[in-house]
């Protein structure tokens, strides 16, 4: 029997998002009020003269002992009465009695509390460990604290999942809001779906961590017996999980290298300069032609994407930019807002985020940038939207993009939740009936469908407070449906090119492509192109894993004919 692949992984465009807000952790008080400190799950033992202690409500940590346990080096510089800490290429210098320290000899940072010398030993406030890269779980007034390396923290979470200790995971690591919105049963269903597809869990490797405004983002590779997943955790300032993602593993080095074509140049630009969300962009320019050039904005699909829309072993926006520039067309691509400002799409903030903030506003800003460039023809600025970007193309145009024409790549005029439902059910339908979780998975997906269908009856405020739908905020879907792609599409009278791959298993050639023809039937300027053998990214593939996300892990590039057709269509409109 062929092993089932990517079971339940298509939930919300092949990802699972469990997010919530901040909360103070529950930390138990030691029975004898003795201060205790655990490092990576092990309670440290101290001589009486070197034990941690409370300074008011602040836990003071003996820095030498903590350094030995956590792997950083410490030194006392007598001449300046300073503490020096070194780890992973970072050097901190902190004067005793002060709450400021110097980072790498130049940056001054301030923490709560101060380093002190007591009993000939140096103590530092617990928050210092958080500042230098460790996850701490303090409790105001508590006499206990836990400190973990990012690697150990992530491994502890994954071990509890792998051993089926879902309630223990929830109690120990999840914030109150996450616990309230994610039952142990739901967590079990998702995890068993992953193990059904990937086999037994092994370890976490290649972990990366970053810290911003007291919050950590931890991202690593979860290695299973038959494959890998990328796991990402967001951890709040109290050391508890506020967000958890599982997504297909993507090798950032897997996409084939592609040299910039001869005569083509690239410039760094900023989309939304002067706004609260400036985005890094690249303008790809063809050889100078002596007259203003046509140009196009590339709009991403769902999820967090960089300016190349890098996914798995693909960089489709790079391929398109180079190919269109060779045909005399300027191309603007830019990092998606969720890529540059991920904190605004996490926790409680996610409840009110819509595609307007996620995609629409920035695409309009990108169009404005092109229209101001004197080298480009302001009347010949086009949009090419892929997947979700294709769905939103008519809205972006109506809300202020005012493009000369639209190219809709593997988009759909249907509601996003309807497509996600179909994706899940198609995956489930291919599973063997003998798999115990199959019926449970179908029931769970149908329950999400029922919630989606109930959204129109909710007010905006009710939707913002409602439980997630297909792993995303309910209001995200409700707001999107208030700007129906099909209704906006029917109003289009400008040139539109709909492009679809016949082997696309995310947006369907037998469902969505014909729907576009119906939506645009009264638009004489609409054209349609269906490409045999191409997938959702317009890459051709035949081999093992075809028809599943496995094929995306095989390096490939956007089909040359697709890019050629895009260029010829734009040039035809601009004559």
Coordinates of C-alpha atoms in Angstrom, one line a residue:
X1 CA 0.0 0.0 0.0
X2 CA 1.4 3.4 -0.9
X3 CA 2.2 5.4 2.2
X4 CA -0.3 8.4 2.5
X5 CA 1.4 11.8 2.1
X6 CA 0.8 15.2 3.7
X7 CA -2.2 14.0 5.7
X8 CA -4.1 17.0 7.0
X9 CA -1.1 19.2 5.9
X10 CA -3.2 21.2 3.4
X11 CA -5.1 22.8 6.3
X12 CA -4.8 26.5 5.4
X13 CA -2.6 26.3 2.4
X14 CA -0.5 23.4 3.7
X15 CA 0.1 24.9 7.1
X16 CA -1.2 24.8 10.6
X17 CA -1.4 28.0 12.6
X18 CA -2.3 27.9 16.3
X19 CA -2.0 31.5 17.7
X20 CA -3.0 33.5 20.7
X21 CA -1.9 36.4 22.9
X22 CA 0.2 37.0 25.9
X23 CA -0.3 35.7 29.4
X24 CA 1.7 35.5 32.6
X25 CA 3.0 31.9 33.2
X26 CA 1.9 29.8 36.1
X27 CA 5.0 29.1 38.2
X28 CA 4.7 27.2 41.5
X29 CA 6.1 28.6 44.7
X30 CA 8.7 26.5 46.4
X31 CA 7.4 25.0 49.6
X32 CA 10.2 26.5 51.8
X33 CA 10.4 29.7 49.8
X34 CA 13.9 28.6 48.6
X35 CA 14.8 30.0 45.3
X36 CA 15.2 27.3 42.7
X37 CA 16.5 27.5 39.1
X38 CA 16.2 24.8 36.5
X39 CA 18.2 24.9 33.2
X40 CA 17.0 22.8 30.3
X41 CA 14.7 20.9 32.6
X42 CA 17.3 20.1 35.3
X43 CA 17.2 21.8 38.7
X44 CA 20.6 23.2 39.5
X45 CA 22.2 22.4 42.9
X46 CA 24.0 25.3 44.6
X47 CA 26.2 25.6 47.6
X48 CA 24.5 27.7 50.2
X49 CA 26.9 30.6 49.6
X50 CA 26.2 30.6 45.8
X51 CA 22.4 30.0 45.7
X52 CA 20.1 32.2 43.7
X53 CA 18.0 34.6 45.7
X54 CA 15.1 37.1 45.5
X55 CA 15.8 40.8 45.4
X56 CA 12.2 42.0 46.0
X57 CA 10.4 40.0 43.3
X58 CA 13.5 39.7 41.0
X59 CA 15.3 36.4 40.9
X60 CA 19.0 36.9 41.0
X61 CA 21.1 34.3 39.3
X62 CA 24.7 33.3 40.0
X63 CA 26.1 34.0 36.6
X64 CA 29.1 31.7 36.7
X65 CA 27.0 28.6 37.6
X66 CA 24.4 29.6 35.0
X67 CA 27.1 30.0 32.3
X68 CA 28.4 26.6 33.0
X69 CA 25.0 25.1 32.6
X70 CA 24.0 27.1 29.5
X71 CA 27.3 27.2 27.7
X72 CA 28.4 30.9 27.9
X73 CA 31.6 32.2 29.3
X74 CA 31.9 34.8 32.0
X75 CA 34.7 36.8 33.4
X76 CA 35.1 39.5 36.1
X77 CA 37.2 42.5 35.1
X78 CA 38.5 43.9 38.4
X79 CA 39.9 47.1 37.0
X80 CA 36.5 48.3 35.8
X81 CA 34.3 46.3 38.2
X82 CA 32.6 44.8 35.2
X83 CA 31.1 41.5 34.2
X84 CA 32.0 40.2 30.7
X85 CA 29.9 37.5 29.0
X86 CA 30.8 35.8 25.7
X87 CA 28.7 33.5 23.6
X88 CA 28.3 32.7 19.9
X89 CA 30.3 35.7 18.7
X90 CA 28.6 38.1 21.1
X91 CA 30.3 40.0 23.8
X92 CA 28.5 41.8 26.6
X93 CA 30.1 44.1 29.2
X94 CA 28.1 45.1 32.2
X95 CA 29.3 47.3 35.1
X96 CA 28.4 45.9 38.5
X97 CA 25.6 47.9 40.2
X98 CA 24.2 49.0 36.8
X99 CA 21.4 47.8 34.6
X100 CA 23.1 48.8 31.3
X101 CA 25.4 46.7 29.3
X102 CA 27.5 47.2 26.2
X103 CA 26.9 44.8 23.3
X104 CA 29.9 44.1 21.0
X105 CA 31.6 47.3 22.2
X106 CA 29.1 49.8 20.8
X107 CA 25.4 49.3 21.5
X108 CA 24.0 50.2 25.0
X109 CA 21.1 48.0 26.2
X110 CA 19.2 48.4 29.4
X111 CA 17.5 45.7 31.5
X112 CA 15.5 45.6 34.7
X113 CA 17.7 45.1 37.8
X114 CA 21.5 45.3 38.0
X115 CA 24.5 42.9 38.3
X116 CA 25.8 42.8 41.8
X117 CA 28.8 41.3 43.7
X118 CA 27.6 39.2 46.7
X119 CA 29.7 36.8 48.8
X120 CA 32.5 37.2 46.2
X121 CA 30.2 35.9 43.5
X122 CA 28.5 37.9 40.7
X123 CA 24.7 37.7 40.4
X124 CA 22.6 39.0 37.5
X125 CA 18.9 39.6 37.1
X126 CA 17.0 36.7 35.4
X127 CA 15.9 39.0 32.5
X128 CA 19.6 39.3 31.4
X129 CA 19.5 35.6 30.4
X130 CA 16.5 36.4 28.2
X131 CA 18.3 39.3 26.6
X132 CA 21.2 37.1 25.6
X133 CA 19.2 34.4 23.9
X134 CA 17.7 32.1 26.5
X135 CA 14.0 31.5 27.1
X136 CA 13.1 32.2 30.7
X137 CA 9.8 31.5 32.6
X138 CA 9.8 33.7 35.6
X139 CA 6.8 34.4 37.8
X140 CA 6.5 37.8 39.7
X141 CA 6.9 37.0 43.4
X142 CA 7.8 33.4 42.6
X143 CA 10.8 31.6 44.0
X144 CA 11.2 29.4 40.9
X145 CA 12.4 30.0 37.4
X146 CA 13.1 27.9 34.3
X147 CA 15.7 28.7 31.7
X148 CA 16.1 26.9 28.4
X149 CA 18.2 27.2 25.3
X150 CA 15.9 27.6 22.2
X151 CA 17.0 24.2 21.0
X152 CA 16.0 22.5 24.3
X153 CA 12.8 24.4 24.5
X154 CA 11.7 23.3 21.0
X155 CA 12.8 19.7 21.6
X156 CA 10.8 19.6 24.9
X157 CA 7.7 20.7 23.0
X158 CA 8.2 18.1 20.3
X159 CA 9.0 15.3 22.7
X160 CA 5.7 15.9 24.5
X161 CA 3.8 15.8 21.2
X162 CA 5.7 12.6 20.1
X163 CA 4.9 10.8 23.4
X164 CA 1.2 11.7 23.2
X165 CA 1.3 14.0 26.3
X166 CA -1.0 16.6 24.8
X167 CA -2.5 17.8 28.1
X168 CA 0.9 18.1 29.7
X169 CA 2.1 20.1 26.7
X170 CA -0.9 22.4 27.0
X171 CA -0.5 22.9 30.7
X172 CA 3.2 23.5 30.7
X173 CA 3.8 25.5 27.5
X174 CA 0.7 27.0 26.1
X175 CA -0.6 30.4 27.0
X176 CA -4.1 30.6 28.5
X177 CA -5.6 31.8 25.2
X178 CA -4.0 29.0 23.3
X179 CA -5.3 26.4 25.8
X180 CA -8.8 27.9 25.5
X181 CA -8.8 27.7 21.7
X182 CA -6.9 24.4 21.1
X183 CA -8.2 21.3 22.7
X184 CA -6.0 18.3 23.5
X185 CA -8.2 16.3 21.1
X186 CA -7.6 18.7 18.2
X187 CA -3.9 18.7 18.9
X188 CA -3.9 14.9 18.9
X189 CA -5.7 14.7 15.6
X190 CA -3.3 17.0 13.9
X191 CA -0.2 15.3 15.3
X192 CA -1.5 11.8 14.4
X193 CA -2.1 13.1 10.9
X194 CA 1.5 14.1 10.6
X195 CA 2.8 10.8 11.9
X196 CA 0.5 8.9 9.5
X197 CA 2.1 10.8 6.6
X198 CA 5.7 11.0 7.8
X199 CA 6.2 8.2 10.1
X200 CA 7.7 8.2 13.6
X201 CA 9.1 11.5 14.9
X202 CA 12.9 11.6 15.4
X203 CA 14.4 14.9 16.3
X204 CA 14.6 18.7 15.7
X205 CA 17.5 19.9 13.7
X206 CA 18.8 23.2 12.1
X207 CA 17.0 25.5 14.6
X208 CA 17.1 29.2 14.1
X209 CA 15.9 31.7 16.8
X210 CA 15.3 35.4 16.8
X211 CA 14.0 37.8 19.4
X212 CA 11.9 41.0 18.8
X213 CA 10.2 43.1 21.5
X214 CA 10.5 40.3 24.1
X215 CA 9.1 37.6 21.8
X216 CA 11.1 34.7 20.4
X217 CA 10.6 33.1 17.0
X218 CA 12.0 29.5 16.9
X219 CA 12.1 27.7 13.6
X220 CA 13.6 24.3 13.0
X221 CA 13.4 21.1 11.0
X222 CA 11.3 18.3 12.5
X223 CA 12.8 15.1 11.2
X224 CA 10.5 12.1 10.9
X225 CA 11.2 8.5 9.6
X226 CA 9.8 9.3 6.1
X227 CA 10.2 13.0 5.7
X228 CA 10.6 16.4 7.3
X229 CA 8.4 19.3 8.4
X230 CA 9.3 22.9 9.3
X231 CA 8.2 23.7 12.8
X232 CA 7.9 27.3 14.0
X233 CA 7.1 28.5 17.5
X234 CA 6.5 32.0 18.8
X235 CA 7.2 32.4 22.5
X236 CA 6.0 35.4 24.5
X237 CA 7.9 37.3 27.1
X238 CA 6.6 35.0 29.8
X239 CA 8.1 31.9 28.1
X240 CA 4.9 30.4 26.8
X241 CA 3.8 29.5 23.3
X242 CA 1.5 31.9 21.6
X243 CA 1.9 30.5 18.1
X244 CA 2.7 27.1 16.5
X245 CA 3.1 26.3 12.9
X246 CA 3.9 23.1 11.0
X247 CA 4.6 23.4 7.3
X248 CA 6.2 21.3 4.6
X249 CA 10.0 21.4 4.8
X250 CA 11.6 23.8 2.4
X251 CA 15.3 23.7 1.6
X252 CA 16.3 27.3 1.1
X253 CA 19.2 26.2 -1.1
X254 CA 17.2 23.8 -3.2
X255 CA 16.0 26.3 -5.9
X256 CA 18.2 26.2 -8.9
X257 CA 20.6 29.1 -9.4
X258 CA 19.7 31.5 -12.2
X259 CA 22.1 34.2 -13.5
X260 CA 20.7 37.6 -14.3
X261 CA 20.2 37.7 -18.1
X262 CA 22.6 39.8 -20.2
X263 CA 21.6 43.4 -20.4
X264 CA 19.1 43.1 -17.6
X265 CA 19.7 45.1 -14.4
X266 CA 18.2 45.2 -11.0
X267 CA 17.7 48.0 -8.5
X268 CA 16.8 47.9 -4.8
X269 CA 13.6 49.8 -4.1
X270 CA 11.3 50.3 -1.2
X271 CA 7.6 49.6 -1.6
X272 CA 5.5 51.8 0.8
X273 CA 8.4 54.1 1.6
X274 CA 7.3 56.6 4.2
X275 CA 4.5 54.4 5.5
X276 CA 4.4 52.3 8.7
X277 CA 5.2 49.2 6.6
X278 CA 8.1 49.8 4.2
X279 CA 9.0 46.7 2.2
X280 CA 12.2 45.6 0.5
X281 CA 11.7 45.3 -3.2
X282 CA 13.7 44.7 -6.4
X283 CA 12.9 46.4 -9.7
X284 CA 14.2 44.3 -12.6
X285 CA 14.8 46.4 -15.7
X286 CA 15.4 45.4 -19.4
X287 CA 17.8 47.2 -21.7
X288 CA 16.9 50.9 -22.2
X289 CA 14.6 51.2 -25.2
X290 CA 14.5 55.0 -25.5
X291 CA 10.8 55.1 -24.6
X292 CA 8.8 54.5 -21.4
X293 CA 8.6 50.8 -20.7
X294 CA 5.6 48.6 -19.7
X295 CA 5.9 47.2 -16.2
X296 CA 4.2 44.7 -13.9
X297 CA 3.7 44.1 -10.2
X298 CA 4.0 40.5 -8.9
X299 CA 1.6 39.7 -6.1
X300 CA 2.2 36.6 -3.9
X301 CA 0.1 33.7 -2.9
X302 CA -1.0 32.9 0.6
X303 CA 1.4 32.5 3.5
X304 CA 4.6 34.3 4.4
X305 CA 6.7 35.0 1.2
X306 CA 9.8 36.8 0.3
X307 CA 10.2 38.8 -2.9
X308 CA 11.0 35.7 -4.9
X309 CA 7.9 33.9 -3.6
X310 CA 10.4 31.2 -2.6
X311 CA 8.6 28.0 -1.8
X312 CA 10.1 24.5 -1.5
X313 CA 12.6 24.2 -4.3
X314 CA 11.1 27.0 -6.4
X315 CA 11.6 30.8 -6.8
X316 CA 8.8 31.6 -9.2
X317 CA 8.9 35.4 -9.0
X318 CA 12.6 35.4 -9.8
X319 CA 12.0 33.3 -12.9
X320 CA 9.2 35.5 -14.1
X321 CA 11.1 38.7 -13.4
X322 CA 14.1 37.6 -15.4
X323 CA 12.0 36.2 -18.3
X324 CA 9.8 39.2 -18.7
X325 CA 12.7 41.7 -18.5
X326 CA 14.3 39.8 -21.4
X327 CA 11.2 40.6 -23.3
X328 CA 11.4 44.4 -22.5
X329 CA 9.1 44.6 -19.5
X330 CA 10.1 46.0 -16.1
X331 CA 9.1 43.8 -13.1
X332 CA 8.6 44.8 -9.5
X333 CA 8.7 42.1 -6.8
X334 CA 8.9 42.7 -3.0
X335 CA 8.8 41.0 0.4
X336 CA 5.3 40.3 1.6
X337 CA 4.2 42.2 4.7
X338 CA 3.9 39.0 6.8
X339 CA 7.5 38.2 5.9
X340 CA 8.8 41.6 7.0
X341 CA 6.5 42.2 10.0
X342 CA 5.5 38.7 11.2
X343 CA 4.6 39.9 14.7
X344 CA 1.6 41.7 13.3
X345 CA 0.1 38.4 12.1
X346 CA 0.6 36.5 15.4
X347 CA -1.2 36.2 18.7
X348 CA -4.2 38.3 19.4
X349 CA -3.3 40.7 16.6
X350 CA -4.1 37.9 14.1
X351 CA -7.9 38.1 15.0
X352 CA -8.4 41.3 13.1
X353 CA -5.9 41.0 10.2
X354 CA -7.4 40.8 6.7
X355 CA -6.0 40.4 3.2
X356 CA -6.2 44.2 2.9
X357 CA -3.3 44.6 5.3
X358 CA -1.7 41.3 4.3
X359 CA -1.7 41.9 0.5
X360 CA -4.0 44.6 -1.0
X361 CA -2.5 47.8 0.4
X362 CA 1.1 46.8 -0.5
X363 CA 0.2 45.8 -4.1
X364 CA -1.4 49.2 -4.6
X365 CA 1.7 50.9 -3.2
X366 CA 3.8 48.9 -5.6
X367 CA 1.7 50.0 -8.5
X368 CA 2.0 53.7 -7.4
X369 CA 5.8 53.3 -7.2
X370 CA 5.9 52.1 -10.8
X371 CA 3.6 54.9 -12.0
X372 CA 6.0 57.5 -10.6
X373 CA 9.1 56.1 -12.3
X374 CA 9.7 58.3 -15.4
X375 CA 11.5 55.4 -17.2
X376 CA 8.2 53.5 -17.1
X377 CA 4.9 54.1 -18.9
X378 CA 2.4 55.0 -16.2
X379 CA -0.5 53.9 -18.4
X380 CA 1.0 50.5 -18.9
X381 CA 1.3 49.1 -15.4
X382 CA 0.0 45.5 -15.0
X383 CA -0.6 43.1 -12.2
X384 CA 0.3 39.4 -12.1
X385 CA -1.2 37.7 -9.1
X386 CA -0.3 34.1 -8.2
X387 CA -2.8 31.9 -6.3
X388 CA -4.2 34.1 -3.5
X389 CA -2.7 37.0 -5.4
X390 CA -4.7 35.9 -8.5
X391 CA -7.9 35.7 -6.4
X392 CA -7.3 39.2 -5.1
X393 CA -6.3 40.7 -8.5
X394 CA -9.8 42.2 -9.2
X395 CA -10.0 43.7 -5.7
X396 CA -6.5 45.2 -5.8
X397 CA -7.4 46.8 -9.1
X398 CA -10.8 48.1 -7.8
X399 CA -9.3 49.4 -4.5
X400 CA -6.8 51.7 -6.2
X401 CA -4.4 49.7 -8.3
X402 CA -6.0 50.8 -11.5
X403 CA -3.9 48.5 -13.7
X404 CA -3.8 48.4 -17.4
X405 CA -4.6 44.7 -17.2
X406 CA -4.5 41.7 -15.0
X407 CA -2.8 38.3 -15.2
X408 CA -4.4 35.8 -12.9
X409 CA -2.0 32.8 -12.3
X410 CA -3.7 29.8 -10.7
X411 CA -6.2 32.0 -8.9
X412 CA -9.9 31.3 -8.3
X413 CA -13.1 33.3 -8.2
X414 CA -14.4 31.1 -5.3
X415 CA -14.1 31.8 -1.5
X416 CA -10.8 30.8 0.0
X417 CA -12.4 28.7 2.7
X418 CA -14.2 26.6 0.0
X419 CA -10.9 25.9 -1.8
X420 CA -9.2 24.9 1.5
X421 CA -12.1 22.6 2.2
X422 CA -11.7 20.9 -1.2
X423 CA -7.9 20.6 -0.6
X424 CA -8.4 18.8 2.7
X425 CA -11.1 16.5 1.4
X426 CA -9.1 15.5 -1.7
X427 CA -6.2 14.6 0.5
X428 CA -8.4 12.6 2.9
X429 CA -10.2 10.9 0.1
X430 CA -6.9 9.3 -1.1
X431 CA -6.2 7.7 2.3
X432 CA -6.8 4.1 3.0
X433 CA -10.1 3.5 4.8
X434 CA -8.2 1.4 7.3
X435 CA -6.4 4.4 8.8
X436 CA -8.3 5.1 12.0
X437 CA -7.9 8.9 11.8
X438 CA -9.5 9.1 8.3
X439 CA -13.1 9.4 9.5
X440 CA -12.1 11.7 12.3
X441 CA -10.2 13.9 9.9
X442 CA -13.2 14.2 7.6
X443 CA -15.5 15.0 10.5
X444 CA -13.1 17.7 11.6
X445 CA -12.9 19.3 8.2
X446 CA -16.6 19.2 7.8
X447 CA -16.9 21.0 11.2
X448 CA -14.6 23.7 9.9
X449 CA -16.8 24.0 6.8
X450 CA -19.9 24.5 8.9
X451 CA -18.1 27.3 10.8
X452 CA -17.2 29.0 7.5
X453 CA -20.7 28.8 6.2
X454 CA -22.0 30.5 9.4
X455 CA -19.7 33.5 8.9
X456 CA -22.1 35.7 7.0
X457 CA -24.5 35.7 10.0
X458 CA -21.8 37.1 12.3
X459 CA -21.1 40.8 12.8
X460 CA -17.5 41.9 12.3
X461 CA -16.9 42.0 16.1
X462 CA -18.4 38.5 16.5
X463 CA -16.2 37.2 13.8
X464 CA -13.1 38.7 15.4
X465 CA -14.0 36.9 18.7
X466 CA -15.0 33.6 17.0
X467 CA -12.9 30.5 17.0
X468 CA -10.5 30.0 14.1
X469 CA -11.8 28.6 10.8
X470 CA -9.5 26.1 9.0
X471 CA -6.6 27.3 11.3
X472 CA -7.0 31.0 10.5
X473 CA -8.9 33.9 12.1
X474 CA -12.6 33.8 11.3
X475 CA -12.7 37.5 10.4
X476 CA -10.0 37.0 7.8
X477 CA -12.4 34.9 5.8
X478 CA -15.5 37.0 6.5
X479 CA -13.8 40.2 5.4
X480 CA -12.5 38.6 2.2
X481 CA -15.9 37.3 1.3
X482 CA -17.3 40.9 1.6
X483 CA -15.2 41.7 -1.5
X484 CA -16.3 38.8 -3.7
X485 CA -13.7 38.0 -6.4
X486 CA -16.5 36.7 -8.7
X487 CA -18.6 39.9 -8.3
X488 CA -15.6 42.1 -8.9
X489 CA -14.5 40.0 -11.8
X490 CA -17.8 40.4 -13.6
X491 CA -17.3 44.1 -13.5
X492 CA -14.0 44.0 -15.3
X493 CA -13.9 45.5 -18.8
X494 CA -10.1 45.7 -19.1
X495 CA -7.7 43.0 -20.5
X496 CA -7.5 39.9 -18.3
X497 CA -5.3 36.8 -18.9
X498 CA -6.3 33.7 -16.9
X499 CA -3.5 31.1 -16.7
X500 CA -3.9 27.6 -15.2
X501 CA -1.8 24.4 -15.0
X502 CA -3.7 21.2 -15.7
X503 CA -1.8 19.3 -13.0
X504 CA -2.5 21.9 -10.3
X505 CA -3.8 20.1 -7.2
X506 CA -4.4 23.2 -5.1
X507 CA -6.5 25.2 -7.5
X508 CA -8.3 23.1 -10.0
X509 CA -8.3 23.0 -13.8
X510 CA -11.7 21.2 -13.8
X511 CA -13.3 23.6 -11.3
X512 CA -11.7 27.0 -11.0
X513 CA -10.6 27.5 -14.6
X514 CA -14.1 27.0 -16.0
X515 CA -15.5 29.3 -13.3
X516 CA -13.2 32.1 -14.5
X517 CA -14.6 31.6 -18.0
X518 CA -18.1 32.0 -16.7
X519 CA -17.2 35.1 -14.5
X520 CA -15.5 36.8 -17.4
X521 CA -17.8 35.7 -20.2
X522 CA -19.0 39.2 -20.9
X523 CA -15.5 40.7 -21.1
X524 CA -14.4 40.6 -24.7
X525 CA -10.8 41.4 -23.6
X526 CA -10.5 38.3 -21.4
X527 CA -8.2 35.5 -22.6
X528 CA -7.5 32.0 -21.1
X529 CA -4.6 29.7 -21.3
X530 CA -4.5 26.1 -19.9
X531 CA -1.1 24.4 -19.7
X532 CA -0.9 20.6 -19.8
X533 CA 1.4 19.0 -17.3
X534 CA 2.1 22.1 -15.2
X535 CA 1.5 22.3 -11.4
X536 CA 0.4 25.2 -9.2
X537 CA 3.7 27.0 -9.7
X538 CA 3.6 26.4 -13.4
X539 CA 6.4 23.9 -13.2
X540 CA 6.3 20.7 -15.1
X541 CA 7.0 17.5 -13.1
X542 CA 6.7 13.8 -13.7
X543 CA 8.1 11.3 -11.1
X544 CA 7.7 10.1 -7.6
X545 CA 5.3 12.1 -5.5
X546 CA 3.6 13.7 -8.4
X547 CA 0.3 15.2 -7.4
X548 CA 1.4 15.9 -3.8
X549 CA 3.6 18.6 -2.3
X550 CA 6.5 16.1 -2.6
X551 CA 7.0 17.2 -6.2
X552 CA 7.6 20.8 -5.1
X553 CA 10.8 19.6 -3.3
X554 CA 12.3 18.7 -6.7
X555 CA 14.1 21.8 -8.1
X556 CA 12.3 23.4 -11.0
X557 CA 11.6 26.7 -12.7
X558 CA 8.5 28.3 -14.2
X559 CA 7.8 27.0 -17.7
X560 CA 9.4 29.2 -20.4
X561 CA 6.3 29.1 -22.5
X562 CA 4.2 30.6 -19.6
X563 CA 6.6 33.5 -19.2
X564 CA 6.8 34.0 -22.9
X565 CA 3.0 34.1 -23.2
X566 CA 2.8 36.6 -20.3
X567 CA 5.3 38.9 -22.0
X568 CA 3.6 38.7 -25.4
X569 CA 0.2 39.4 -23.9
X570 CA 1.6 42.5 -22.1
X571 CA 3.4 43.8 -25.2
X572 CA 0.2 43.3 -27.3
X573 CA -1.8 45.4 -24.9
X574 CA 0.8 48.2 -24.8
X575 CA 1.1 48.7 -28.5

